[in-house]
Amino acid sequence: MIVNQFYDKGLAHASYAIIRNGRMVVIDPARDPQPYYDFAKIHSADILGVIETHPHADFVSSHLEIHQTTGAVIYVSKLAGGTFPHETFDDGDVIKLDDIKLKAINTPGHSPDSICILLEDEKGKDCAIFTGDTLFAGDVGRPDLRETAGNITAKKEELARDMYHSTREKLMVLPADVTVYPAHGPGSLCGKSMSPDLQTTIGKELRENYALQLMDELKFVQTLMADQPFMPKYFGYDVELNKTGAPNFAESINNVVKADSQIELEKGVLVVDARPSELYRKGHVKNSINLQDGEKFETWLGSVIAPNEEFYLIGATDADLDTLIKKAAKIGYEKNIKAALLTPDSATVKSPVINLAEFKAHTDSFTIIDARNWAEINVGKLFNDALTIPLPELRERVSEIPADKPIVVHCAAGYRSAAAAGIISAKIKAVPVYDLSEAVKEWI
């Protein structure tokens, strides 16, 4: 028996392939199905099934494409409301993969339709469980993503109570040596305090996971709902897209228009400049937003840009554009790209450079914007008088920023402040907008 984890660090997403005697099942596949095809070919296996633990909010799945390409059966809970061809997979249902079994366990909490998949080996022993977004290493799934999206909606308090019972009655009673394979690792926004481990055991989680410690239901609900991370704009959209199934990955990214860099950009359409901030500051398109390519590009793209918004995408090289388009497709945003292009001649707007000595001596002469997340802000401000507007909220809250003094934006490492400075300067023209960027380390 082979169990293989495929890990996408950008979205902190783990998917899995299980092979037994030439038969393969994929669990929670990413948007690009090619790695699963390649793995099946290497092991001379046929992909017979795809299991979704729930309609995911944070990435687009390739379950429909794998079904259309290989004929594999899609398995999902009857509660998920999938409109694609599928077989339901709920409590008591079993998939036989030669002489091993995959057994469904309904575990509502992260979503009303969440399931876990318990793996029984050829000796009849429960040896592993694929927990989706129900149980992570060090955490459990957040309960607040399905209040407005999905086949079944539920209040976060109700889902938190469901999570209490799912963990206590379904997961914590499993043998301590059962290996836990979650759908996410550290950095995912589907939980708040995941450990660095990409797999764990039931026994380790019983000892170390805060959510599995002795507490009553009320305490659990209060603890789980507290201090959850922000919710990107794209999450609800991806839930709905995964309910119906996404279009073919390769065909969809190939449909993205790659335009001549000198095309006239349509007024009113957002411009996302994904080049490094040092290039952006030296010259960029007026009113563009600097969302730099990096490990979390897709998360920030889907946090700043709404699912119904078009944008131009600027990259430094053709290879960069190819990478960026694929990253956008991971969250279903390739359709939003009006055109992808290299740096145009119109990228002549230079970012103002702050006089640090003057700023240090007279911080009260500036309006300071703290663009960090609330969890960071709640630990403490770097500047007492800073106006706190996390980057995901900024486009909706720019009007709160006074324009009577020069504006200085900071975050923790410079990525978010670079994006925030572009957003603010596109709306506020009366005063300069400075990106404190790396210089913020002098205050940390």
Tab-separated table of N, CA, C and O in Angstrom, residues 12 15 32 39 45 47 72 74 85-86 109 139 184 197 199 227 233 284 314 317 329 380 393 402 414 416 443:
chain	number	residue	atom	x	y	z
A	12	ALA	N	-0.763	26.148	1.496
A	12	ALA	CA	-0.624	25.235	2.641
A	12	ALA	C	-1.641	24.101	2.538
A	12	ALA	O	-2.275	23.714	3.501
A	15	SER	N	-2.933	17.260	-0.413
A	15	SER	CA	-3.828	16.285	-1.029
A	15	SER	C	-3.123	14.936	-1.010
A	15	SER	O	-1.924	14.850	-0.707
A	32	ASP	N	-4.651	21.694	-10.399
A	32	ASP	CA	-3.895	21.071	-11.484
A	32	ASP	C	-3.851	19.563	-11.262
A	32	ASP	O	-3.222	19.086	-10.318
A	39	PHE	N	1.813	10.588	-10.993
A	39	PHE	CA	2.053	9.626	-9.913
A	39	PHE	C	1.433	8.273	-10.262
A	39	PHE	O	2.045	7.220	-10.025
A	45	ALA	N	-0.685	2.625	-12.038
A	45	ALA	CA	-1.975	2.533	-11.346
A	45	ALA	C	-3.070	3.234	-12.153
A	45	ALA	O	-2.808	4.165	-12.918
A	47	ILE	N	-6.515	5.496	-11.787
A	47	ILE	CA	-7.258	6.326	-10.835
A	47	ILE	C	-8.725	5.937	-10.907
A	47	ILE	O	-9.402	6.186	-11.915
A	72	ALA	N	-12.824	8.257	-13.244
A	72	ALA	CA	-12.861	7.997	-11.805
A	72	ALA	C	-14.177	8.480	-11.200
A	72	ALA	O	-14.709	9.522	-11.586
A	74	ILE	N	-16.410	10.227	-8.454
A	74	ILE	CA	-16.269	11.263	-7.425
A	74	ILE	C	-17.143	10.872	-6.240
A	74	ILE	O	-18.325	10.576	-6.398
A	85	PRO	N	-21.415	14.714	-11.533
A	85	PRO	CA	-21.678	13.279	-11.353
A	85	PRO	C	-20.905	12.756	-10.148
A	85	PRO	O	-19.697	12.974	-10.045
A	86	HIS	N	-21.593	12.089	-9.244
A	86	HIS	CA	-20.913	11.614	-8.041
A	86	HIS	C	-21.698	10.506	-7.368
A	86	HIS	O	-22.869	10.275	-7.694
A	109	GLY	N	-18.510	20.420	11.354
A	109	GLY	CA	-17.835	21.353	12.270
A	109	GLY	C	-17.180	22.466	11.493
A	109	GLY	O	-17.533	23.628	11.622
A	139	ASP	N	-4.546	21.805	15.674
A	139	ASP	CA	-5.711	22.676	15.534
A	139	ASP	C	-6.885	21.874	14.989
A	139	ASP	O	-6.756	20.693	14.633
A	184	HIS	N	-4.492	20.541	5.407
A	184	HIS	CA	-3.747	21.801	5.458
A	184	HIS	C	-2.650	21.756	6.502
A	184	HIS	O	-2.712	20.986	7.466
A	197	ASP	N	3.899	20.409	11.672
A	197	ASP	CA	3.806	19.029	11.198
A	197	ASP	C	2.789	18.903	10.070
A	197	ASP	O	1.681	19.446	10.156
A	199	GLN	N	1.810	15.857	9.067
A	199	GLN	CA	1.006	14.717	9.466
A	199	GLN	C	1.238	14.511	10.956
A	199	GLN	O	2.174	15.042	11.531
A	227	ASP	N	-10.292	34.652	17.902
A	227	ASP	CA	-9.023	34.942	17.205
A	227	ASP	C	-8.831	34.163	15.915
A	227	ASP	O	-7.704	33.826	15.545
A	233	LYS	N	-11.699	37.296	0.298
A	233	LYS	CA	-12.901	37.545	-0.499
A	233	LYS	C	-13.302	36.342	-1.342
A	233	LYS	O	-14.480	36.157	-1.654
A	284	HIS	N	5.857	52.337	-12.102
A	284	HIS	CA	4.692	51.469	-12.226
A	284	HIS	C	3.551	52.201	-12.913
A	284	HIS	O	3.565	53.429	-13.061
A	314	ILE	N	0.473	42.244	-14.446
A	314	ILE	CA	1.789	42.624	-14.954
A	314	ILE	C	2.863	41.795	-14.270
A	314	ILE	O	2.893	41.678	-13.043
A	317	THR	N	8.693	38.887	-16.428
A	317	THR	CA	9.117	38.024	-17.534
A	317	THR	C	7.951	37.145	-17.966
A	317	THR	O	6.962	36.985	-17.239
A	329	ALA	N	-5.175	30.615	-11.031
A	329	ALA	CA	-6.115	29.531	-11.322
A	329	ALA	C	-6.354	28.636	-10.117
A	329	ALA	O	-7.408	27.998	-10.001
A	380	GLY	N	-0.227	44.197	19.866
A	380	GLY	CA	0.316	45.511	20.188
A	380	GLY	C	0.665	46.306	18.949
A	380	GLY	O	1.076	45.744	17.937
A	393	GLU	N	-9.109	44.638	4.295
A	393	GLU	CA	-10.225	45.574	4.479
A	393	GLU	C	-9.971	46.930	3.831
A	393	GLU	O	-10.866	47.783	3.788
A	402	PRO	N	-7.639	60.152	6.729
A	402	PRO	CA	-7.589	61.600	6.503
A	402	PRO	C	-6.471	61.947	5.520
A	402	PRO	O	-5.444	61.263	5.462
A	414	GLY	N	6.865	44.101	4.919
A	414	GLY	CA	6.914	44.911	3.715
A	414	GLY	C	6.002	44.483	2.589
A	414	GLY	O	5.683	45.290	1.705
A	416	ARG	N	2.674	43.518	2.645
A	416	ARG	CA	1.344	44.125	2.717
A	416	ARG	C	1.393	45.641	2.609
A	416	ARG	O	0.493	46.259	2.014
A	443	TRP	N	11.627	49.569	14.250
A	443	TRP	CA	10.706	49.824	15.372
A	443	TRP	C	10.285	48.537	16.087
A	443	TRP	O	9.659	48.583	17.123
